[in-house]
Short mmCIF file of C-alpha atoms in Angstrom, two decimals:
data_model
loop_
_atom_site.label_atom_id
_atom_site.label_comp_id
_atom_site.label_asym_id
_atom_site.label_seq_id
_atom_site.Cartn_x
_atom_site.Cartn_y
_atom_site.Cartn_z
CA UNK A 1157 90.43 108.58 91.51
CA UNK A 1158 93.64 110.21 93.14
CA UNK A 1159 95.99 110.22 90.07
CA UNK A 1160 94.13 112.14 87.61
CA UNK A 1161 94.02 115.58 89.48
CA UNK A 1162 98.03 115.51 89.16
CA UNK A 1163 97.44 114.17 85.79
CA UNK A 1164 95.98 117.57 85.18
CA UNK A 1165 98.64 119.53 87.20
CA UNK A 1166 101.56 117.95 85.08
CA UNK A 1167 99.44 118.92 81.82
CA UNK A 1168 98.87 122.61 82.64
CA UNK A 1169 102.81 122.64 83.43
CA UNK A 1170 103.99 121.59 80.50
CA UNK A 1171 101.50 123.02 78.29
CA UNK A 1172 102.18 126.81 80.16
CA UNK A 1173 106.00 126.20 81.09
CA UNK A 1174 107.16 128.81 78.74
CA UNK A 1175 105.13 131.26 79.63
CA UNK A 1176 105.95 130.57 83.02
CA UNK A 1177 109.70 131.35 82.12
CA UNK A 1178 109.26 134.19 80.13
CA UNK A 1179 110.95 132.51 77.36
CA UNK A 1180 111.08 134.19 73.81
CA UNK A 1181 108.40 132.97 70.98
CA UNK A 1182 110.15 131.31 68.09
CA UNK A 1183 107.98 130.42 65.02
CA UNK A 1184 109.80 127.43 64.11
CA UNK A 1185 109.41 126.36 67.49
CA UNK A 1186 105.58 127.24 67.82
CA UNK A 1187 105.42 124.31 64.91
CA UNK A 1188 106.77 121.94 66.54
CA UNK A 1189 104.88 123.10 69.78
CA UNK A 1190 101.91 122.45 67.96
CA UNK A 1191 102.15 119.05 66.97
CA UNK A 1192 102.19 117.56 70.47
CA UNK A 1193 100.27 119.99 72.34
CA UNK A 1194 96.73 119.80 73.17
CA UNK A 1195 93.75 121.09 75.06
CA UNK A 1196 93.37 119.80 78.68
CA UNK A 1197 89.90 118.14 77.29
CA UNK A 1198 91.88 116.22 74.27
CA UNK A 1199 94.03 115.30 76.50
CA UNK A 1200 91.79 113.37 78.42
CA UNK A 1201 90.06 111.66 74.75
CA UNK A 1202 90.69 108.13 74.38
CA UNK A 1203 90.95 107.97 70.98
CA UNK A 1204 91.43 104.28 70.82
CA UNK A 1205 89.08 101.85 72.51
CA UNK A 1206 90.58 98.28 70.80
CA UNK A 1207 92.65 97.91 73.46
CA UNK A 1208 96.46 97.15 74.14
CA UNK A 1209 97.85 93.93 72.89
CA UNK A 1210 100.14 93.73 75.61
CA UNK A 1211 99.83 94.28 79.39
CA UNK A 1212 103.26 93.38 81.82
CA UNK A 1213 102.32 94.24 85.60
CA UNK A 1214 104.08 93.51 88.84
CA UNK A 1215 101.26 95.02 90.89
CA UNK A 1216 101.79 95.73 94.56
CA UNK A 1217 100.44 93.30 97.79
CA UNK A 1218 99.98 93.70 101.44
CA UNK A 1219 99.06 97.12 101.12
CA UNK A 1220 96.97 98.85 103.79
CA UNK A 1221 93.37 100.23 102.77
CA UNK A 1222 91.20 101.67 104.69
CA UNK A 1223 87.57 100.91 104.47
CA UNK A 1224 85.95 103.91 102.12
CA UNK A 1225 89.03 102.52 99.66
CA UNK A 1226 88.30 98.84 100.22
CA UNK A 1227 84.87 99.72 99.58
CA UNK A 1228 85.32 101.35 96.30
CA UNK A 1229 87.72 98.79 95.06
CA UNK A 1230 85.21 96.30 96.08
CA UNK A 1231 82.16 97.84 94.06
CA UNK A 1232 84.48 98.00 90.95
CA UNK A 1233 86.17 94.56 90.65
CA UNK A 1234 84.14 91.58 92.12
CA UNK A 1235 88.16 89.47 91.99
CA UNK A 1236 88.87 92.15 94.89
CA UNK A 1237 85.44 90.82 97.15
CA UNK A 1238 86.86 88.24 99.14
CA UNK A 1239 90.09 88.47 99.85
CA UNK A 1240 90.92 92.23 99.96
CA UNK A 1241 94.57 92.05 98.65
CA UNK A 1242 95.54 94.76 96.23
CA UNK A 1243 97.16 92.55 93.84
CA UNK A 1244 93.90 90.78 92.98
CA UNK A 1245 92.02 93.23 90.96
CA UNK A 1246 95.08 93.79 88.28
CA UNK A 1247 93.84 90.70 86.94
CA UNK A 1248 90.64 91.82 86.30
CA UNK A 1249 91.95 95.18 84.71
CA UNK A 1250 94.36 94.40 82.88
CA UNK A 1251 91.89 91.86 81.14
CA UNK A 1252 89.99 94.98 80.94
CA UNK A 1253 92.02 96.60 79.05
CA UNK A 1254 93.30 94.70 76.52
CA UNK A 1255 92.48 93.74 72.68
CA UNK A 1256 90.47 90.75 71.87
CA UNK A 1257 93.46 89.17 70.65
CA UNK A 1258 95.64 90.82 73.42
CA UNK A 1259 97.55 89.17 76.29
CA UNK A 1260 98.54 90.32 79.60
CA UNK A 1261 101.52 88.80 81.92
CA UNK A 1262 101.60 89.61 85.96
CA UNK A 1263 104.05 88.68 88.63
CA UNK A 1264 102.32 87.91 91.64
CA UNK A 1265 101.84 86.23 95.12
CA UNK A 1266 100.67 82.51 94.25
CA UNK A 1267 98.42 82.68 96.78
CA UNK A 1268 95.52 83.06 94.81
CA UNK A 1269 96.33 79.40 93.42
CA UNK A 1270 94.42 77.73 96.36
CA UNK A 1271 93.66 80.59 98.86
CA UNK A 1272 89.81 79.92 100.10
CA UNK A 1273 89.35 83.91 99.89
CA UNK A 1274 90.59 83.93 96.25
CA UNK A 1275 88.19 81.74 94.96
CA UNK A 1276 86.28 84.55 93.27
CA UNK A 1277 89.61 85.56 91.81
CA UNK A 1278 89.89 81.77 90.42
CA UNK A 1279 86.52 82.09 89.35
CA UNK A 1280 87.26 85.21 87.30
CA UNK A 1281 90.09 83.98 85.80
CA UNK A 1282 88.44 80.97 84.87
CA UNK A 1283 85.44 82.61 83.18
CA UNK A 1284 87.01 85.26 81.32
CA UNK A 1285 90.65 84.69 80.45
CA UNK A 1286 93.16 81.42 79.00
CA UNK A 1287 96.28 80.98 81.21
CA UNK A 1288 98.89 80.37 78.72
CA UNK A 1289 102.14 79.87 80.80
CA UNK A 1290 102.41 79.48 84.56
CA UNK A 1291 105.51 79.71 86.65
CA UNK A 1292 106.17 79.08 90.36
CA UNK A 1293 109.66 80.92 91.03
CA UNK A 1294 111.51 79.72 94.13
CA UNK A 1295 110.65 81.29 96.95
CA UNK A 1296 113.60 83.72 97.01
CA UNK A 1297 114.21 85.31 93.87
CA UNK A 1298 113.30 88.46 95.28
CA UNK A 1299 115.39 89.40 97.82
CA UNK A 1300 113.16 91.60 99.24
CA UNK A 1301 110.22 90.08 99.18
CA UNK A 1302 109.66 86.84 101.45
CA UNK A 1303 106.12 85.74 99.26
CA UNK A 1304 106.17 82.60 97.07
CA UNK A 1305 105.63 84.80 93.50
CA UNK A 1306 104.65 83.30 90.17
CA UNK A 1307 104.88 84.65 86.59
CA UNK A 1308 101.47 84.47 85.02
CA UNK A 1309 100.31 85.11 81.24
CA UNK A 1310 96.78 85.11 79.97
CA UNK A 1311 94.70 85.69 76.73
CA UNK A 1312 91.11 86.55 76.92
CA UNK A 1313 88.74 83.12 76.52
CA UNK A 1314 86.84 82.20 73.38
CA UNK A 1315 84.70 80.01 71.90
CA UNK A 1316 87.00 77.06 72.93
CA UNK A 1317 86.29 76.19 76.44
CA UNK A 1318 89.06 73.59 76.04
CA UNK A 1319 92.84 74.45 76.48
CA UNK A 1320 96.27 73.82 77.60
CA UNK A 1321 98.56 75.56 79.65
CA UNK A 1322 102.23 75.40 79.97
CA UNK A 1323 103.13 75.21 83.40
CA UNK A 1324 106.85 74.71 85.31
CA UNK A 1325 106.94 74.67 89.49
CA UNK A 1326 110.60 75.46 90.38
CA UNK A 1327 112.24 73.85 93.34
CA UNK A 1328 111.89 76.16 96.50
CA UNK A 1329 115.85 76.49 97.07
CA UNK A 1330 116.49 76.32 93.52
CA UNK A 1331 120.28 78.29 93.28
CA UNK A 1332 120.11 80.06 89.82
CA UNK A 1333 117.52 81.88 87.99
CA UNK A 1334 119.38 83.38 84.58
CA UNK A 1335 117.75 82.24 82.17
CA UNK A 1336 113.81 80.61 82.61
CA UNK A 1337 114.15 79.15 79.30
CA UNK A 1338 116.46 76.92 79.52
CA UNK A 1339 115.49 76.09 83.69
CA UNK A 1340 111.81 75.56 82.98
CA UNK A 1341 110.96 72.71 82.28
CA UNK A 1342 107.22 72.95 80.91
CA UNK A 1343 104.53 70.60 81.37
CA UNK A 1344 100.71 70.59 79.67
CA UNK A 1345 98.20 71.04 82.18
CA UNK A 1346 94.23 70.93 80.98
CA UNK A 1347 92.36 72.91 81.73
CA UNK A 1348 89.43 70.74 82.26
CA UNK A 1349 91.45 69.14 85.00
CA UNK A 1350 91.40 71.79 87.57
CA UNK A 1351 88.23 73.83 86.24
CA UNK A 1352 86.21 70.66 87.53
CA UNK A 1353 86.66 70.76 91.39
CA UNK A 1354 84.54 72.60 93.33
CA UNK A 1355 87.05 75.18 94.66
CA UNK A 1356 88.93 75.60 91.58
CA UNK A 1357 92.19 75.59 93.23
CA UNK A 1358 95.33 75.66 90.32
CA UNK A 1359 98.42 73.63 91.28
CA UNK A 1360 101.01 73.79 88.20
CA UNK A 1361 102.37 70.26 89.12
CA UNK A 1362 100.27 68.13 86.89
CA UNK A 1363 100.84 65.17 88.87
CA UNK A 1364 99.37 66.24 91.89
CA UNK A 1365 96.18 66.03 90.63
CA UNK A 1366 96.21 62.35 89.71
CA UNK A 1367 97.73 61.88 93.39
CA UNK A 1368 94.28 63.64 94.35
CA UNK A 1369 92.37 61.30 92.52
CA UNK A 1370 93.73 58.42 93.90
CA UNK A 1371 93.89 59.69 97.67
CA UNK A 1372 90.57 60.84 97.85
CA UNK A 1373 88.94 57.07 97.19
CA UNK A 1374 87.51 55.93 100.41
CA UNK A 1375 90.16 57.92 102.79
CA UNK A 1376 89.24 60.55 105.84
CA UNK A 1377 90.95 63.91 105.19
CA UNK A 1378 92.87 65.37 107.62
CA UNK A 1379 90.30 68.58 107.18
CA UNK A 1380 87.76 66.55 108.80
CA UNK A 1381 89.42 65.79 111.95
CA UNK A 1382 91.68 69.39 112.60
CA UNK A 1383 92.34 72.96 111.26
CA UNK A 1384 95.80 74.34 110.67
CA UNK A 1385 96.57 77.57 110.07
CA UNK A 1386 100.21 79.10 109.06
CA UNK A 1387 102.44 80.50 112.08
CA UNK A 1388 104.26 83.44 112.68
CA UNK A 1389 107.01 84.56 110.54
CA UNK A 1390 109.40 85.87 113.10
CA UNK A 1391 112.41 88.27 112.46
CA UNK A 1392 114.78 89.75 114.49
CA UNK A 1393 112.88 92.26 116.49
CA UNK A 1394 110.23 89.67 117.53
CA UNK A 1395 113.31 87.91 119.61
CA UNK A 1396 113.91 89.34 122.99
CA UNK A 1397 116.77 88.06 125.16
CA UNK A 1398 116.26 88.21 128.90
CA UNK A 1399 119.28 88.07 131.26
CA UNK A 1400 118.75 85.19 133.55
CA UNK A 1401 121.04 83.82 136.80
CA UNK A 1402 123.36 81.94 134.81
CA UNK A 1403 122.59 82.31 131.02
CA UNK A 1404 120.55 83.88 128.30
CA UNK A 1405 116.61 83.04 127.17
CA UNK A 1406 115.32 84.12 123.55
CA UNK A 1407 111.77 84.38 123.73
CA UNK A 1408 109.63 84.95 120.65
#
């Protein structure tokens, strides 16, 4: 929507740049001119609608929409309805976008895993697409970037509702990442496993799901009785020191 207008400016200024410079016509070069340049409306042909066979993405999150553009991304991709993140609808397109027999890998929050507002994400996901490998990295391989982040690869879904994914959670302080693989160490996780409870959520530790099964016989969840929510992540300009009679406060 705001990309192709500059699409269209970089086209006319390649396609006029030498007229633009007054340079001198060459024959030979006119040849070679020709074979890559184009009208502005073949430009804009898709001349190929089988899709790519490979889609890598390591879309953005926590960006700031207003509501006409949280709107529009909302009437486009329904994995964008609930939670309003950015990230979510790459899913969706890259899916989109791909061959039949094409795959796509993202890097991404995990919140999506088990968020209640992602569940149409889940849902998505589970309807449309196989997830082939899963990875949880540790929570600071990007040094920027204080998210939990997982590596995520997918094939569309066919006939065979059944699968198994290879998944690996690493350790949150885990010291070295060079080399996932020889660190991960894979496990199979069924699908039908997770794709039976209600809220779909995806935890890539296989054994916490037969930990579920057993906790939840005759037991009162701690969701029954209270609500938690996560705190504040402070840094250093949400401390304040105040000067007091005989020493120093910090206050968050």
């Amino acid at each position: 929507m705001y990309i192709r207008p500059l699409i269209h400016k970089c086209y006319r200024y390649i396609n006029y740049n030498r007229h633009k410079h007054q340079l001198p016509i060459s024959a030979q070069l006119q040849k070679t001119i020709a074979q890559f340049v184009c009208t502005e409306d073949e430009a804009f042909t898709i001349e190929y609608e089988g899709g790519f066979d490979v889609v890598i993405g390591n879309p953005p999150y926590g960006a700031k929409l207003d509501e006409d553009e949280k709107l529009y991304v909302s009437s486009k991709y329904v994995t964008f309805s609930q939670n309003q993140d950015i990230y979510s609808p790459f899913y969706q397109k890259a899916n989109s976008i791909i061959s039949q027999n094409g795959i796509f890998g993202l890097i991404t929050p995990v919140s999506w895993q088990t968020g209640e507002k992602y569940f149409s994400l889940r849902n998505y996901l589970k309807e449309n697409v196989r997830l082939l490998i899963a990875i949880k990295l540790p929570y600071n391989v990007f040094a920027d970037a204080y998210v939990d982040t997982g590596i995520y690869i997918y094939d569309k879904k066919n006939n065979n509702t059944n699968y198994i994914s290879r998944v690996f959670e690493y350790p949150v302080n885990f010291l070295s990442l060079n080399d996932i693989d020889t660190t991960a160490k894979f496990s199979n996780l069924e699908n039908s496993i997770w794709e039976h409870f209600d809220n779909l959520n995806l935890v890539l530790n296989p054994s916490y799901y037969k930990l579920d099964k057993l906790l939840n016989n005759d037991v009162l969840r701690v969701s029954e009785i209270s609500k938690t929510i996560r705190g504040i992540l402070p840094n250093e300009g949400a401390v304040v020191n105040i000067q007091s009679k005989d020493n120093h406060k910090s206050i968050l």
